XYZ file of C-alpha atoms in Angstrom:
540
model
C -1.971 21.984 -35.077
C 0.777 22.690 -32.789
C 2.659 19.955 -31.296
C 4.231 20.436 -27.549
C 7.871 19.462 -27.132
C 8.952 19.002 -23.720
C 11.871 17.817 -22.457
C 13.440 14.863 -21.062
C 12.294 14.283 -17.579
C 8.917 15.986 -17.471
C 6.870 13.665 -18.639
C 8.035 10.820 -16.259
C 7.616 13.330 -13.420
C 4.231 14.019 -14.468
C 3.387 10.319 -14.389
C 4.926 9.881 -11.489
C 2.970 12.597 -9.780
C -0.038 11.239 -11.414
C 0.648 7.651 -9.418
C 0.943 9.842 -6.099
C -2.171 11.596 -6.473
C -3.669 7.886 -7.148
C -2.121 6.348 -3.792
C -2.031 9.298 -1.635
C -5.931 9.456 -0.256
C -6.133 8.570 2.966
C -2.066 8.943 3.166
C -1.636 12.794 2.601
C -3.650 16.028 3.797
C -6.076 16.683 1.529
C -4.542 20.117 0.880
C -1.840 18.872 -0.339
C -3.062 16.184 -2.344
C -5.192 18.921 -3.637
C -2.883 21.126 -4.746
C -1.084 18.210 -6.667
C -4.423 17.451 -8.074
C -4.382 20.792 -9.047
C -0.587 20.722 -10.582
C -1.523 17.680 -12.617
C -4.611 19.352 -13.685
C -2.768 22.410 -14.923
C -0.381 20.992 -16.575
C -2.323 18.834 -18.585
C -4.542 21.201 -19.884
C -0.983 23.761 -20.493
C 0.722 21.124 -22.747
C -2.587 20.772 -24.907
C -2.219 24.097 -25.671
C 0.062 26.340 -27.653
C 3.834 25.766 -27.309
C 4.295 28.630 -29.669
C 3.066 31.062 -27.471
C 4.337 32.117 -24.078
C 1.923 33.897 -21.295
C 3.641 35.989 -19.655
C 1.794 38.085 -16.699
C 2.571 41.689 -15.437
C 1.573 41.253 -11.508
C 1.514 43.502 -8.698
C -0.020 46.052 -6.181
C -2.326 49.046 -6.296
C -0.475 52.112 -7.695
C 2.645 50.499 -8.989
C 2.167 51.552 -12.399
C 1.499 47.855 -13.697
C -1.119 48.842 -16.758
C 0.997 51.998 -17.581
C 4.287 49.340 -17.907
C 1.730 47.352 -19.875
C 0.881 49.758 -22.309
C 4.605 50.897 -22.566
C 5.506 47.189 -23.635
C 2.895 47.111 -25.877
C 3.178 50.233 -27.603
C -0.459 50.512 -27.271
C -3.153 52.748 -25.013
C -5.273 49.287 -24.347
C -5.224 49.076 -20.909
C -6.935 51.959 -18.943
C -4.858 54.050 -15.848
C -6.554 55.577 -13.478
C -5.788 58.838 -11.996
C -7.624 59.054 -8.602
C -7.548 55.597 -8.321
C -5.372 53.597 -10.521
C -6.822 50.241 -9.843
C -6.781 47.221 -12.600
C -10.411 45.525 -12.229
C -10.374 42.862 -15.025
C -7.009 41.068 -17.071
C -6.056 42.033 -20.070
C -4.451 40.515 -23.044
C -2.169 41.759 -25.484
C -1.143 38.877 -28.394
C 1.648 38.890 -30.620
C 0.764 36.471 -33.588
C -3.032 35.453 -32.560
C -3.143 32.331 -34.606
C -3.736 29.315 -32.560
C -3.930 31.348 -29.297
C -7.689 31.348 -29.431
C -8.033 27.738 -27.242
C -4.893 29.363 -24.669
C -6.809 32.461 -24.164
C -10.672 30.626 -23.588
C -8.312 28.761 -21.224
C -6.767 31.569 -19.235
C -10.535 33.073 -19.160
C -9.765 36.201 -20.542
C -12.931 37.854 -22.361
C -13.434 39.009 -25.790
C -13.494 42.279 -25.113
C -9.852 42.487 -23.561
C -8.448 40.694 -25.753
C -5.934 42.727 -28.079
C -3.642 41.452 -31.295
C -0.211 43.188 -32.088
C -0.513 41.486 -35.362
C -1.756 45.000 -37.948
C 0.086 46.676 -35.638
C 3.740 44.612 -35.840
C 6.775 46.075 -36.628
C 10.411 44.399 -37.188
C 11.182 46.090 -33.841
C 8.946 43.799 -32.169
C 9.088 40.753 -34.209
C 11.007 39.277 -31.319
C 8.098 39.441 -29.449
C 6.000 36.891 -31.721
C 4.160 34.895 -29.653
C 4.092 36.438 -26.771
C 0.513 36.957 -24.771
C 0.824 39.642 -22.346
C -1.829 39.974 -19.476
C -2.245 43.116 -17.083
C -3.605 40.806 -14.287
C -6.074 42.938 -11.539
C -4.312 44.637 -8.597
C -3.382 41.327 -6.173
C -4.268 43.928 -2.869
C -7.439 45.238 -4.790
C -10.298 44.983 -1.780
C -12.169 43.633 -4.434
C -12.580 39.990 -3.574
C -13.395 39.155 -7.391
C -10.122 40.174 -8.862
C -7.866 39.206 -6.330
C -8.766 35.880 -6.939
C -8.591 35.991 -10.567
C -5.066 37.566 -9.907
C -4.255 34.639 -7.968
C -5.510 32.293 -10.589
C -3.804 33.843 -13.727
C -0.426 34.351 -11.654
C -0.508 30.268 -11.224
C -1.449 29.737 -14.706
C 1.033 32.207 -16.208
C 4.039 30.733 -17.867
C 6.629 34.057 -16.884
C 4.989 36.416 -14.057
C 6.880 40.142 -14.132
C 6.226 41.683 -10.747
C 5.381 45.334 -10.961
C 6.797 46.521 -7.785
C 7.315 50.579 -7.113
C 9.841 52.253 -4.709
C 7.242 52.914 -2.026
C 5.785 49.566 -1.168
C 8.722 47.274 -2.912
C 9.110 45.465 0.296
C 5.407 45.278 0.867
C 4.960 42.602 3.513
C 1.457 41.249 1.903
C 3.282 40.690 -1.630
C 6.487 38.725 -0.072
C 4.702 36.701 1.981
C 1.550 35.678 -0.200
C 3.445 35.186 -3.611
C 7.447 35.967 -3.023
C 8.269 33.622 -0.599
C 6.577 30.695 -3.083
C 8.772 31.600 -5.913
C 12.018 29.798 -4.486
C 12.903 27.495 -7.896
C 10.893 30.068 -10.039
C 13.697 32.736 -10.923
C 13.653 31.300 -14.592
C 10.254 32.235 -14.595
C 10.061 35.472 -12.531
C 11.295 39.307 -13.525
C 10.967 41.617 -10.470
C 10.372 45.559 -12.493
C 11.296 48.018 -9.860
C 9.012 50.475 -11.826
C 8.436 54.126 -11.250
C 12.015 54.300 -11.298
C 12.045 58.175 -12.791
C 10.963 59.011 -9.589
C 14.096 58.381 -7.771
C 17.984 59.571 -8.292
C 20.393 57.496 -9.711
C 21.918 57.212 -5.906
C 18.521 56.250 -4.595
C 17.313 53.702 -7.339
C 21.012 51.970 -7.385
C 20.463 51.539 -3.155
C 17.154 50.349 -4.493
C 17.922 47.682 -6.501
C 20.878 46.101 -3.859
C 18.257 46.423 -1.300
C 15.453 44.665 -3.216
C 18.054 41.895 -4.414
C 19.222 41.263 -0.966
C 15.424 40.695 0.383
C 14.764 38.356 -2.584
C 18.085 36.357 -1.936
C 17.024 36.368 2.055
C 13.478 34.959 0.889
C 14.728 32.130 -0.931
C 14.663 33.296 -5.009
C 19.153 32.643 -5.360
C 19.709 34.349 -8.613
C 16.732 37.328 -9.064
C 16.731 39.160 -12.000
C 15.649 43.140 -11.465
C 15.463 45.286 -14.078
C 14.510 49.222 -13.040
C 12.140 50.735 -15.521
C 9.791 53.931 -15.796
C 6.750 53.750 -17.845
C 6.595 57.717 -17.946
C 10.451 58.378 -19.561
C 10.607 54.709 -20.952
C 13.883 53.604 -19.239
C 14.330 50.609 -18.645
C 11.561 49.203 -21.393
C 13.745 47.592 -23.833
C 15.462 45.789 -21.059
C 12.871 44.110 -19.706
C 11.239 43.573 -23.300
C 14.486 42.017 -24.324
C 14.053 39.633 -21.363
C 10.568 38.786 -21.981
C 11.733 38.002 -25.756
C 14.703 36.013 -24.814
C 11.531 33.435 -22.624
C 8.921 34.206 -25.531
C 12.324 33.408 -28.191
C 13.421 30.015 -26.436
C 9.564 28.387 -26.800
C 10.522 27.247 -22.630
C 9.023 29.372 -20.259
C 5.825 27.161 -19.787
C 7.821 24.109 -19.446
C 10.111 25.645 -16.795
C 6.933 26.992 -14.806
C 5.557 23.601 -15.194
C 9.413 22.039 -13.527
C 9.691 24.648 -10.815
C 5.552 24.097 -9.962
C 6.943 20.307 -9.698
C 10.107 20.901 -7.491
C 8.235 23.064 -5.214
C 5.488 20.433 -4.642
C 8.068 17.892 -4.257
C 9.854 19.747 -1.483
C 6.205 19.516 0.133
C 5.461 16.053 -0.302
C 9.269 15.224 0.451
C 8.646 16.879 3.573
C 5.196 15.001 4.331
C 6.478 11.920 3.311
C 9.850 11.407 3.565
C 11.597 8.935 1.007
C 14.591 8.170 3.369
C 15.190 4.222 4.030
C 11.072 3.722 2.911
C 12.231 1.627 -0.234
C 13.760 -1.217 2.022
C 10.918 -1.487 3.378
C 9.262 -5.441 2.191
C 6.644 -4.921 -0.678
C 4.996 -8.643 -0.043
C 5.212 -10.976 2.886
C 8.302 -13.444 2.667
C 7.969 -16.626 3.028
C 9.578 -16.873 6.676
C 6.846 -14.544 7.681
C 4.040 -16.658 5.888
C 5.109 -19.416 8.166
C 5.458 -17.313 11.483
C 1.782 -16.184 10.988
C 0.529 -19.978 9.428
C 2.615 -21.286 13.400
C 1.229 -19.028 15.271
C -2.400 -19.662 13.876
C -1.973 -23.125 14.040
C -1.286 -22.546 18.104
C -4.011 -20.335 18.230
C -6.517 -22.994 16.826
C -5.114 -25.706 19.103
C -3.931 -27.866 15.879
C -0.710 -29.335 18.237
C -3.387 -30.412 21.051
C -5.753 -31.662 18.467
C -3.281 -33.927 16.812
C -1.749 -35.410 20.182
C -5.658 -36.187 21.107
C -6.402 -37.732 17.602
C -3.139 -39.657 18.021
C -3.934 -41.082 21.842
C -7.392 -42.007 20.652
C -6.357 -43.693 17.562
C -3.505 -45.616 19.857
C -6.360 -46.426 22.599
C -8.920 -47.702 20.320
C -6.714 -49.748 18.329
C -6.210 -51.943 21.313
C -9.983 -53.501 21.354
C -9.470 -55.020 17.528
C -5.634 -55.342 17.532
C -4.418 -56.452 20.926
C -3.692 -59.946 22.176
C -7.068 -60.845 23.832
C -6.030 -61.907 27.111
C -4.263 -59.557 28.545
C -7.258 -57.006 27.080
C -9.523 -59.341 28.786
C -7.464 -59.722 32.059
C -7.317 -55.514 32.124
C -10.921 -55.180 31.956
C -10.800 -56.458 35.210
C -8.718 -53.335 36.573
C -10.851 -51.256 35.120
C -11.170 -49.123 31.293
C -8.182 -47.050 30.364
C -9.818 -44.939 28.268
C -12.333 -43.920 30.965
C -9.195 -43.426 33.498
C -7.297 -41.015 30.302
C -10.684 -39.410 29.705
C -10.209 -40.039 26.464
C -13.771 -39.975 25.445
C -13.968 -36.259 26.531
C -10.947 -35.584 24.149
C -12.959 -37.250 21.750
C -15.558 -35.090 21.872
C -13.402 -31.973 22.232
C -12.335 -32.863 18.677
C -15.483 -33.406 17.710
C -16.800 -30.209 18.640
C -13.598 -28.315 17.273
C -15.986 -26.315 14.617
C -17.840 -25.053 18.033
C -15.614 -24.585 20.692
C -11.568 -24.711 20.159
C -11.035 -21.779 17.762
C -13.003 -19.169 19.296
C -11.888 -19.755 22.161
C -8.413 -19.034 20.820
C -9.472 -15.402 19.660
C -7.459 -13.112 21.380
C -4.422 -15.099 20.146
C -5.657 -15.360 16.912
C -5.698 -11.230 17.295
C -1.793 -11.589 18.515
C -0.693 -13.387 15.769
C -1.961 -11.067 12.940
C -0.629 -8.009 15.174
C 2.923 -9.164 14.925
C 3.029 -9.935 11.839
C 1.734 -6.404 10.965
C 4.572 -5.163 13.623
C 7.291 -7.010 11.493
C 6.321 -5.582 8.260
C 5.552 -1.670 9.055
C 8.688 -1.564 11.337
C 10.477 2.039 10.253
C 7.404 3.108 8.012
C 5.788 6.995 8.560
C 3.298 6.617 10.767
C 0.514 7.133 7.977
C 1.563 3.640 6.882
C 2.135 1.728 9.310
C -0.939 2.476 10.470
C -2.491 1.339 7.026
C -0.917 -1.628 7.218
C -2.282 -2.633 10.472
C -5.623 -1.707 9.303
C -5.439 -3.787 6.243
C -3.831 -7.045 8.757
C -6.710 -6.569 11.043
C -9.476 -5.438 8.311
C -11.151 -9.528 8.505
C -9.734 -10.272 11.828
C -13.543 -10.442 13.093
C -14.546 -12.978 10.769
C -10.860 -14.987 10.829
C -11.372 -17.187 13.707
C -15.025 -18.601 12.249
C -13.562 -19.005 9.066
C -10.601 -20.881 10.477
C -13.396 -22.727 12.784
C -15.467 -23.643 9.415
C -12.581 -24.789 7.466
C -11.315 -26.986 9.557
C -14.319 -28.352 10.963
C -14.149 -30.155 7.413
C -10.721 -32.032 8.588
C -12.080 -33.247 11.971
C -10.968 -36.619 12.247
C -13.247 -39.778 11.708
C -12.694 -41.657 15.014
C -15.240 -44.229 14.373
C -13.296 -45.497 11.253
C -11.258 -49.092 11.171
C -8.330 -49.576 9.220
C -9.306 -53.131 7.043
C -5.654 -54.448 8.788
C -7.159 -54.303 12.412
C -10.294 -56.037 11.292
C -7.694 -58.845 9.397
C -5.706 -59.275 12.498
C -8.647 -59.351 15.084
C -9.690 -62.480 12.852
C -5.846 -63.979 13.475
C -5.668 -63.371 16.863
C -9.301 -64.694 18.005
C -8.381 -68.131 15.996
C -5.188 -67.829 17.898
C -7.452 -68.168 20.945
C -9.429 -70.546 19.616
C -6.627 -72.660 19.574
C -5.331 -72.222 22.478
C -8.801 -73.244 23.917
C -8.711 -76.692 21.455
C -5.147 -77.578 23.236
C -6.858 -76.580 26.586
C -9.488 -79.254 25.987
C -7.078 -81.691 24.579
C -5.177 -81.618 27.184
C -7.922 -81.764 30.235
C -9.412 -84.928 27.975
C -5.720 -86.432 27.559
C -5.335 -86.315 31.632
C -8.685 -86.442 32.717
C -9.933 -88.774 30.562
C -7.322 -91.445 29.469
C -8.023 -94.401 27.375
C -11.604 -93.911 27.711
C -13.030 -92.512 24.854
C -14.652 -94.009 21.577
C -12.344 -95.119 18.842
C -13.062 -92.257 16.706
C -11.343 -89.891 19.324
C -8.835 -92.271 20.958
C -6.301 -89.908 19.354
C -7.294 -87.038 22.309
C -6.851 -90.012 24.983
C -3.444 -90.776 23.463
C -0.820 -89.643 26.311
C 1.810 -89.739 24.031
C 0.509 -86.467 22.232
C 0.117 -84.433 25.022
C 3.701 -83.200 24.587
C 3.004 -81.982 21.562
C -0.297 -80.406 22.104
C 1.578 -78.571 24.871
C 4.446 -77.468 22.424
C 1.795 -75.973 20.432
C -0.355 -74.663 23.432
C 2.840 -72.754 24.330
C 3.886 -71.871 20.467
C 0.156 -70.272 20.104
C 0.540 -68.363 23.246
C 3.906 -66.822 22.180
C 2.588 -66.499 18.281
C -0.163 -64.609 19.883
C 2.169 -62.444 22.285
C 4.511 -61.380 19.318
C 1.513 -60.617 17.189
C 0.019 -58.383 19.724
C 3.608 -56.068 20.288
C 4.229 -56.151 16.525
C 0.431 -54.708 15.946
C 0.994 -52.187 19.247
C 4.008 -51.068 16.874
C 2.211 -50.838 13.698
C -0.528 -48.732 15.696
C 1.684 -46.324 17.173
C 3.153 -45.806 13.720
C -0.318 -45.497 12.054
C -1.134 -43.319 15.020
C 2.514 -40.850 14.155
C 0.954 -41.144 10.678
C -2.208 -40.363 10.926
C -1.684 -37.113 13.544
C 1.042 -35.797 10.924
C -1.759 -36.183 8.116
C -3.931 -34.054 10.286
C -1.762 -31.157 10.937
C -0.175 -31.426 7.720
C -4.186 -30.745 6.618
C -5.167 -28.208 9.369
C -1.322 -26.785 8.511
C -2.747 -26.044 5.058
C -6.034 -24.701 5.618
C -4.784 -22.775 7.873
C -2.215 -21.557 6.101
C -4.729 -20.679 3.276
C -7.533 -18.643 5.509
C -4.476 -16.513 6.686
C -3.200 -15.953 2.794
C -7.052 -15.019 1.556
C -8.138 -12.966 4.916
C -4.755 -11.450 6.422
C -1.545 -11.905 3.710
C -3.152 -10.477 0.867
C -4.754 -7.441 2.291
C -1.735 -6.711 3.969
C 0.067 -7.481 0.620
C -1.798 -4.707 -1.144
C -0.645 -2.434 1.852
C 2.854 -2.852 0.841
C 2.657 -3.082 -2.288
C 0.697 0.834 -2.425
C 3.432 1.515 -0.020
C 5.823 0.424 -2.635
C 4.580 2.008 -5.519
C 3.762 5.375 -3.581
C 7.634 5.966 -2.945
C 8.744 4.802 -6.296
C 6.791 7.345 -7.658
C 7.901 10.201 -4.792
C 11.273 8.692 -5.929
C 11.048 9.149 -9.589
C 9.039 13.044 -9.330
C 12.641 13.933 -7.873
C 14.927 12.735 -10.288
């Protein structure tokens, strides 16, 4: 079995190309990505094949004396010239050393019947020539459909195409602008035979040949190589044998078809997608960004407004376990403060947060994803940045219930009470009680002097009055100092308690927009990414 060699480079580009034609649907025109399709396809099934063989094609127009130069090279009558019509109608083949060409020729299509072997025939004269398959393709301006195709095909699948071009139609607009002007990169590859050439003067054919290089350098090929030949004297037929042995002799033509093929598609996709500054752009979302979009969600939800209302509530209701009963007592009088606040209704609002607050909040919900998107696709093609959009906004219907359902699950319990206000309700109500027990000892002491049984003389006794209004006054202030020192305590529970909300909403929020918006954008970038690495690395 024969074993393909190729060199440095190629194989990388092909896997690069390979990772384009994997990321580029939906990016590139499908013509394009077809034709790279088509490339990868190609080449594949070329480096399977044969390196010891090298398929070289003899192309060109109706009348140019393409089979004739084919038989001449041969040596051989095997393919037919016509006389009032010299038209080619099917390819070909012409083998120097058939073994293992079999699988190259099934692949090129070329039937049994056309196929010919040099190998009885071989002399040392052409022993340069083995390995060498030779095709006489069908006339590319035939106005036979069938074999103008097949022409086309074979001339892409052809390791060295030799165009057949005769001093009549040399310049033949159909043949530089179909096939010509694609050959720029493709001069190792390409031999232009300015055939028929006995039909001319050495004066003429010389003007020729300037001429014809001159059009060639004008349509791009840099360095053509013409070589003037005549099928009917044989001038010129050792020339451009020697140059098809020199390709057959080096074992490279196919791998140079297979280059140029690759730096002509990557002037295309270079020119579709241009790599310029696109590898700076971010492949993931940085953390500074993850933040932006977790803030601006969290304002979009309401989580600042919820806390302060979770906070005033907690403060408000603290004050009917934890503060100093009279002067709670003496405010009922004025009327309820948390009525006045309308406090309750805030209640409720975070109550009904899974219902109300986030979808509300939609169209900023919408703003938030959009400038994130804006941040990361700044400088992009066009093509992407409009991907990435898509892929921000591809949940951005379902985000704001799925931010409403998560956090419904962190709504605050505003019926709970800390075990500490319970504790100190107990304190301050036997605080009160007594104050109340001096209150009657003193009304009894006054009111009531000397007059009581023995067993409670001590109340009548004037003497401790002092006292139980030293202690009247010290449970009064004890009561007072407990009741600021538990309004501080609350307020700092309260701090506590709204930062252990939003540091909870903070998360879940934070995780909704990682699952639904981060990591679809993330893929974005990260095809982005690897798309222009690859572009990168098919054109080094």
């Amino acid at each position: 079995m024969t074993t393909t060699t190729t060199r440095p480079g190629l194989a990388p580009r092909l896997t690069a190309l390979t990772k384009v034609v994997e990321l580029g649907p939906g990016r590139l025109d499908k013509p394009l990505l077809a034709e790279a399709g088509t490339l990868l396809q190609r080449a594949g099934n070329r480096l399977k094949l044969s390196s010891e063989h090298t398929v070289v094609a003899l192309a060109g127009g109706t009348g140019s004396g393409k089979s004739s130069l084919f038989n001449a090279l041969s040596g051989l009558e095997l393919s037919p010239t016509g006389v009032r019509r010299p038209t080619t109608a099917r390819t070909h083949a012409c083998v120097w050393g058939l073994e293992g060409a079999g699988p190259l020729l099934d692949w090129l299509q070329i039937q049994w019947r056309h196929r010919f072997s040099r190998a009885s025939a071989l002399d040392k004269a052409d022993s340069q020539l083995n390995g060498l398959i030779l095709l006489d393709l069908p006339d590319h301006d035939s106005i036979r459909a069938l074999t103008d195709t097949e022409a086309d095909r074979l001339i892409g699948l052809a390791d060295l195409v030799v165009w057949v071009l005769d001093p009549q139609k040399y310049a033949d607009a159909s043949t530089h602008r179909r096939y010509v002007t694609e050959l720029a990169g493709h001069e190792a590859v390409t031999v232009f035979a300015l055939n028929q050439a006995d039909r001319l003067t050495a004066e003429e054919l010389a003007e020729l040949v300037i001429d014809l290089n001159d059009l060639l350098r004008r349509e791009g090929v840099e360095h053509p190589s013409v070589v003037p030949t005549s099928a009917v004297t044989g001038r010129g037929i050792e020339s451009l044998k020697s140059v098809i042995a020199t390709a057959v002799a080096r074992r490279r033509a196919a791998i140079q078809k297979l280059e140029a093929d690759l730096q002509r598609l990557e002037a295309k996709l270079g020119k579709a997608m241009p790599l310029g500054e696109a590898l700076s752009a971010p492949s993931s979302v940085d953390e500074a960004r993850r933040m932006g979009l977790t803030d601006a969600l969290c304002d979009a939800v309401g989580v600042p407004a919820v806390g302060e209302a979770m906070e005033n509530v907690y403060a408000e209701r603290s004050s009917r376990w934890v503060g100093w009963p009279y002067p709670r007592w003496i405010g009922k009088l004025r009327g309820d403060p948390l009525k006045s606040l309308r406090l309750d209704d805030v209640s409720d609002e975070i109550r009904g947060i899974s219902t109300s607050s986030v979808s509300a909040q939609s169209a900023e919900v919408s703003n938030a994803v959009q400038a994130l998107a804006d941040g990361l696709s700044m400088g992009m093609h066009p093509v992407w940045r409009t991907a990435v959009h898509q892929a921000a906004r591809s949940r951005s219907t379902q985000l704001p219930q799925a931010l409403t359902e998560d956090l419904a699950e962190v709504a605050p319990q505003l019926d709970r009470v800390p075990g500490w206000w319970r504790a100190l309700k107990v304190w301050q109500y036997f605080l009160v009680a007594a104050f109340v027990a001096g209150l009657a000892w003193l009304a009894v002491g006054l009111l009531m002097p000397g007059q009581l049984p023995p067993s409670l003389e001590l109340l009548g006794d004037t003497a401790t009055l002092p006292w139980v209004g030293l202690m009247m006054a010290s449970v009064l202030g004890l009561g007072a100092l407990s009741g600021i020192a538990s309004r501080n305590f609350v307020e700092l529970g309260a701090s506590r308690e709204r930062e252990r909300l939003e540091r909870e909403m903070r998360r879940r929020v934070a995780a909704v927009a990682n699952t639904m918006v981060v990591e679809p954008v993330e893929r974005e970038l990260g095809r982005h990414h690897a798309f222009y690495t690859a572009l990168r690395d098919l054109s080094v």
